[in-house]
């Protein structure tokens, strides 16, 4: 075998799941991929420890096949190899909730994995025959059922070679495309003239990838951080420092910006296939997203056709737009969402939401499932959002009233399920009696044990139920319980367990992930390197603590490329959003402040408020002021996508008078929107953005105080100031922009608030309602003088 040839690697699990899958998409089966849950791993280890001296656990196996022009390496890890006197047996362990009496034979894909390991081991040890044992263990009762079979090496060889031969064309495509792609990357250059600080960013990203580390980038708007991250990552892929780029975002608009960055590089004849994953609800061809063959024609027989559809697409075009994907899915009559996920396996870059990598319920299992790892490069845009998103993804809760609801739904003819639901309800009722509004708990393992028992009964019911309405309700409940069990197995010092009696009288049990860093690291660790960047990564140590467990992460602060003289930053010290100060007089004072800022120059402005209630009060006061010709747009709480677009379009229109938009901080208009040059010349930030006091925030404060950190800062100040910085960042987007930023709350005078200011905010001026007009008039007068000077220089030169 020529080891100089390129090597294409694939895991045993991915090989069998890709080649041998068939039939329909059917989300009515609740037991998908449960063996990958953490308690499955626990059962594996327990069974392995119980075996005798002849049992070897977790044995790595590899088999390389010489193909024409490359080597195909099939790799994996056998759960167990039993070396008996008469025969060697390969043991494959699967944890399930299913009643094992209902299991008549091993599942096809499970058995196929075991047969792959059996063939590889038989070849390596020159065995004429070998045993295969499928060990199924119920995760609740820990009852075990085994299926055994003996195969000759000859029959395994024939079966394995047929399996590999079907995969060979895919491996060949991968090898040939990789060579073409890498050759094209060598000629690609940075597409623009470097802005101030941008070259340093590019070099830092490349060095981080080279060293397989993590990098935090605080980079103000206008630095060009998207291209500064994408370009060195593309170069690193060309040098085989990574095999695939995942560009992760929280919002649709940033996905568009990332896609445009790759398109710009492709103008230099870069050969790179890039896909943007669209949410299932948006790309589904049906009116309702019901994924089963009875409701959806694209689900019926999907897996029989999808591989051919994907292969044709990959070998006929480099264009992976939504339109192209939809056209191909219609042609082959397959689900466009599921096909897009399959295409993502073969492209060079995937642009997607955080969920596809980090959410245990939604991540791409082909890349991030249990035991799966790859040479991925993660580029995480607007990464400040990942703190709260991470908390949401790794937290869960159950509601006592839901158990009673399901009990009523299934009460006839299901005594075992009803009994299991009653047992869980009793446990929750005891906790409810002890709860006075909220109670922090040390453990809920007694509830967890009852839930494990319930899961088996739920799975039996779902499998047998013929009433689709009842089945749908039970299935949704099932997934919630499954998630609670999964999160419970992750509990560590980064969690708080608490019970809550809501105002409506419902009782909840919460597993609250306070610090998501460890959970996030589990998925970041499946790749080579992670670059996290944001325009508002301050204070950096706060984000490093909540997004990473490593002590040797890199961090870089990119200086703003804009002239500070083009921006006036004012701190209003005679107004306050404190609850004790709120009232008609303060609302009117804020309204007058807004009017005074607008009077400085005709143009478009945004005012950002801490809540919809505060917004409405100030808006009403503003409308009562003596009106000049000012157009007003107001963000409402439940805007449709079309209403949002219409709101933003107002800022694109030319008009002879001013426009003021009333918005909320942390909302859709405070982040990710680009209103350049004269489209926005001022922003007023009303208040420090502190989250409202609530149970969850108080628990965060309690947790971090106990860690000898300032709980108030972690729970309230830093998240609030991030909203302020995001809102202020709407004003200066390019080097042509000029504008006013007014921070209107006396609390901005506090040293702790100012410690979170970016470095370039060191020129702030303090103002009040009496002198703000004068300061703004001076700023705009200076801007006019600068323009005249520039024009005269142009004339004389």
Coordinates of C-alpha atoms in Angstrom, one line a residue, residues 291-559:
X291 CA -42.4 14.9 8.8
X292 CA -43.9 11.5 8.1
X293 CA -44.8 9.6 4.9
X294 CA -48.6 9.9 5.5
X295 CA -48.5 13.7 5.6
X296 CA -45.6 14.6 3.3
X297 CA -44.9 13.1 -0.1
X298 CA -41.3 14.2 0.1
X299 CA -40.8 12.1 3.3
X300 CA -42.0 8.9 1.7
X301 CA -39.0 7.0 0.3
X302 CA -36.7 10.0 1.0
X303 CA -33.7 7.8 2.0
X304 CA -34.1 5.6 -1.1
X305 CA -33.4 8.7 -3.3
X306 CA -31.5 11.3 -1.4
X307 CA -28.0 9.9 -1.9
X308 CA -28.4 10.0 -5.7
X309 CA -29.8 13.6 -5.5
X310 CA -26.9 14.8 -3.4
X311 CA -24.2 13.1 -5.6
X312 CA -25.7 14.7 -8.8
X313 CA -25.8 18.1 -7.2
X314 CA -22.2 17.9 -5.9
X315 CA -20.8 16.8 -9.3
X316 CA -22.8 19.2 -11.4
X317 CA -22.5 22.6 -9.7
X318 CA -20.5 24.5 -7.1
X319 CA -23.6 26.7 -6.4
X320 CA -25.4 25.7 -3.2
X321 CA -27.9 28.5 -2.8
X322 CA -31.4 27.9 -1.3
X323 CA -32.9 28.2 -4.8
X324 CA -30.6 25.5 -6.2
X325 CA -31.2 23.2 -3.2
X326 CA -35.0 23.5 -3.6
X327 CA -34.9 22.9 -7.3
X328 CA -32.8 19.7 -6.7
X329 CA -35.1 18.5 -3.9
X330 CA -38.2 18.9 -6.1
X331 CA -36.5 17.1 -9.0
X332 CA -35.7 14.0 -6.8
X333 CA -38.9 14.3 -4.7
X334 CA -36.9 14.5 -1.4
X335 CA -37.1 16.7 1.7
X336 CA -35.2 19.9 1.0
X337 CA -34.1 20.4 4.7
X338 CA -32.8 16.8 5.1
X339 CA -31.1 16.9 1.7
X340 CA -29.4 20.2 2.7
X341 CA -28.1 18.5 5.9
X342 CA -26.6 15.7 3.7
X343 CA -25.1 18.2 1.3
X344 CA -23.4 19.9 4.3
X345 CA -21.4 16.8 4.8
X346 CA -19.6 17.3 1.5
X347 CA -19.1 21.0 1.3
X348 CA -16.1 23.1 2.5
X349 CA -18.0 25.7 4.6
X350 CA -21.3 25.6 6.4
X351 CA -23.0 28.9 7.4
X352 CA -25.6 28.2 10.1
X353 CA -27.2 29.1 13.4
X354 CA -25.4 28.2 16.7
X355 CA -28.0 25.4 17.3
X356 CA -26.6 23.2 14.5
X357 CA -23.3 22.8 16.4
X358 CA -24.1 23.4 20.1
X359 CA -27.7 22.4 20.8
X360 CA -27.8 18.7 22.0
X361 CA -31.4 18.5 20.5
X362 CA -30.6 20.0 17.2
X363 CA -26.9 19.6 16.4
X364 CA -25.7 17.9 13.2
X365 CA -25.1 14.4 14.6
X366 CA -23.0 13.5 11.6
X367 CA -20.4 16.0 12.7
X368 CA -21.1 16.4 16.5
X369 CA -22.7 13.2 17.7
X370 CA -21.4 11.0 20.4
X371 CA -17.8 9.8 19.5
X372 CA -17.7 11.9 16.3
X373 CA -14.8 14.4 15.9
X374 CA -13.3 16.2 12.9
X375 CA -10.8 18.9 11.9
X376 CA -13.4 21.7 11.9
X377 CA -12.7 25.4 12.2
X378 CA -15.4 27.3 14.1
X379 CA -15.9 31.0 13.3
X380 CA -18.5 32.4 15.7
X381 CA -19.9 35.8 14.8
X382 CA -21.6 38.1 17.3
X383 CA -20.4 35.6 19.9
X384 CA -21.7 37.7 22.8
X385 CA -25.1 36.1 22.0
X386 CA -23.7 32.7 22.7
X387 CA -23.8 33.2 26.5
X388 CA -27.6 33.4 26.8
X389 CA -28.1 31.0 23.9
X390 CA -25.9 28.5 25.6
X391 CA -27.8 28.8 28.9
X392 CA -31.0 28.1 27.0
X393 CA -29.6 25.1 25.1
X394 CA -28.3 23.4 28.2
X395 CA -31.1 24.2 30.6
X396 CA -34.4 22.4 30.9
X397 CA -37.5 22.1 33.1
X398 CA -40.5 19.9 33.7
X399 CA -44.0 21.0 34.8
X400 CA -46.0 19.0 37.3
X401 CA -49.3 19.9 35.5
X402 CA -48.1 18.3 32.3
X403 CA -48.0 14.9 33.9
X404 CA -51.6 15.2 34.9
X405 CA -52.5 16.4 31.4
X406 CA -50.9 13.4 29.8
X407 CA -52.5 11.1 32.4
X408 CA -55.9 12.3 31.3
X409 CA -54.9 11.8 27.7
X410 CA -53.9 8.2 28.0
X411 CA -56.0 7.0 31.1
X412 CA -58.1 4.3 29.3
X413 CA -56.3 1.0 28.8
X414 CA -52.8 2.1 29.8
X415 CA -52.5 1.2 33.5
X416 CA -48.7 0.8 33.4
X417 CA -48.2 4.3 31.9
X418 CA -50.8 5.9 34.2
X419 CA -49.0 4.3 37.2
X420 CA -45.6 5.7 36.0
X421 CA -47.1 9.1 35.5
X422 CA -48.7 9.0 39.0
X423 CA -45.4 8.0 40.6
X424 CA -43.7 11.0 38.9
X425 CA -46.5 13.3 40.0
X426 CA -46.2 12.2 43.6
X427 CA -42.5 13.0 43.6
X428 CA -43.2 16.5 42.2
X429 CA -46.1 17.0 44.6
X430 CA -43.7 16.5 47.6
X431 CA -41.3 19.0 46.2
X432 CA -44.2 21.4 45.6
X433 CA -45.3 21.2 49.2
X434 CA -41.8 22.2 50.3
X435 CA -41.6 25.1 47.8
X436 CA -42.4 28.6 48.9
X437 CA -42.2 30.4 45.6
X438 CA -38.7 29.2 44.8
X439 CA -36.4 26.7 46.4
X440 CA -32.8 25.8 45.5
X441 CA -32.3 22.0 45.6
X442 CA -29.2 19.9 46.0
X443 CA -30.4 16.9 44.1
X444 CA -33.5 15.6 42.2
X445 CA -32.1 12.1 41.5
X446 CA -35.2 10.5 43.1
X447 CA -37.3 12.3 40.4
X448 CA -34.8 11.3 37.7
X449 CA -35.1 7.6 38.6
X450 CA -38.9 7.7 38.2
X451 CA -38.5 9.5 34.9
X452 CA -36.3 6.8 33.6
X453 CA -39.1 4.3 34.3
X454 CA -41.6 6.5 32.7
X455 CA -39.6 6.7 29.5
X456 CA -39.9 3.0 28.8
X457 CA -43.7 3.2 29.2
X458 CA -43.9 6.2 27.0
X459 CA -42.0 4.6 24.2
X460 CA -44.2 1.5 24.3
X461 CA -47.3 3.8 24.1
X462 CA -46.0 5.8 21.2
X463 CA -45.1 2.7 19.3
X464 CA -48.6 1.2 19.7
X465 CA -50.8 4.3 19.6
X466 CA -53.0 4.7 16.5
X467 CA -54.7 8.0 17.5
X468 CA -52.5 10.6 15.8
X469 CA -53.8 13.5 18.0
X470 CA -53.1 11.7 21.3
X471 CA -49.8 10.3 19.9
X472 CA -48.6 13.8 18.9
X473 CA -49.3 15.2 22.4
X474 CA -47.6 12.3 24.1
X475 CA -44.6 12.5 21.7
X476 CA -44.0 16.2 22.6
X477 CA -44.1 15.3 26.3
X478 CA -41.8 12.4 25.7
X479 CA -39.2 14.6 24.1
X480 CA -39.4 17.0 27.0
X481 CA -38.8 14.2 29.5
X482 CA -36.0 12.8 27.4
X483 CA -34.3 16.2 27.4
X484 CA -34.6 16.5 31.2
X485 CA -33.0 13.1 31.6
X486 CA -30.2 14.1 29.2
X487 CA -29.5 17.4 31.0
X488 CA -29.6 15.7 34.4
X489 CA -26.7 13.5 33.3
X490 CA -24.7 16.6 32.6
X491 CA -25.2 18.2 36.1
X492 CA -22.1 19.7 37.6
X493 CA -21.0 22.8 39.5
X494 CA -22.1 25.0 36.6
X495 CA -25.8 24.2 37.3
X496 CA -28.4 25.3 39.8
X497 CA -31.3 23.0 40.5
X498 CA -34.4 24.8 41.7
X499 CA -38.2 24.4 42.0
X500 CA -40.6 27.2 41.2
X501 CA -44.3 27.8 42.0
X502 CA -45.4 30.2 39.3
X503 CA -48.0 33.0 39.7
X504 CA -50.5 30.9 37.7
X505 CA -50.1 28.1 40.3
X506 CA -48.1 25.8 38.1
X507 CA -45.1 23.9 39.6
X508 CA -41.8 23.6 37.7
X509 CA -38.6 21.8 38.3
X510 CA -35.6 23.5 36.7
X511 CA -32.1 22.4 35.8
X512 CA -30.5 25.8 35.1
X513 CA -27.1 26.0 33.3
X514 CA -25.6 29.1 34.8
X515 CA -22.2 28.9 33.2
X516 CA -22.5 27.2 29.7
X517 CA -18.7 27.2 29.1
X518 CA -18.2 23.5 29.9
X519 CA -21.1 22.3 27.7
X520 CA -20.0 24.6 24.8
X521 CA -16.4 23.3 25.1
X522 CA -17.6 19.7 24.6
X523 CA -18.6 20.7 21.0
X524 CA -15.8 23.2 20.3
X525 CA -13.5 20.3 21.3
X526 CA -14.8 18.3 18.4
X527 CA -12.9 20.7 16.0
X528 CA -9.4 22.1 15.7
X529 CA -9.8 25.7 16.5
X530 CA -12.5 28.3 17.4
X531 CA -12.5 32.0 16.6
X532 CA -15.1 34.0 18.6
X533 CA -15.6 37.7 17.5
X534 CA -18.0 40.5 18.4
X535 CA -18.1 44.3 18.4
X536 CA -19.2 44.1 22.0
X537 CA -17.0 41.6 23.8
X538 CA -16.5 43.8 26.9
X539 CA -15.3 43.0 29.5
X540 CA -13.4 40.3 27.8
X541 CA -12.8 38.2 31.0
X542 CA -16.6 38.0 31.5
X543 CA -17.0 36.4 28.1
X544 CA -13.9 34.2 28.4
X545 CA -15.3 32.8 31.7
X546 CA -18.7 32.0 30.3
X547 CA -17.6 30.7 26.8
X548 CA -14.5 28.8 27.5
X549 CA -12.9 26.5 30.1
X550 CA -9.3 26.9 28.8
X551 CA -6.8 29.1 30.6
X552 CA -4.6 29.7 27.6
X553 CA -7.1 31.2 25.1
X554 CA -5.9 34.2 23.1
X555 CA -7.6 37.6 23.0
X556 CA -7.1 40.6 20.8
X557 CA -8.6 44.1 20.9
X558 CA -8.9 45.6 17.5
X559 CA -8.7 49.4 17.5

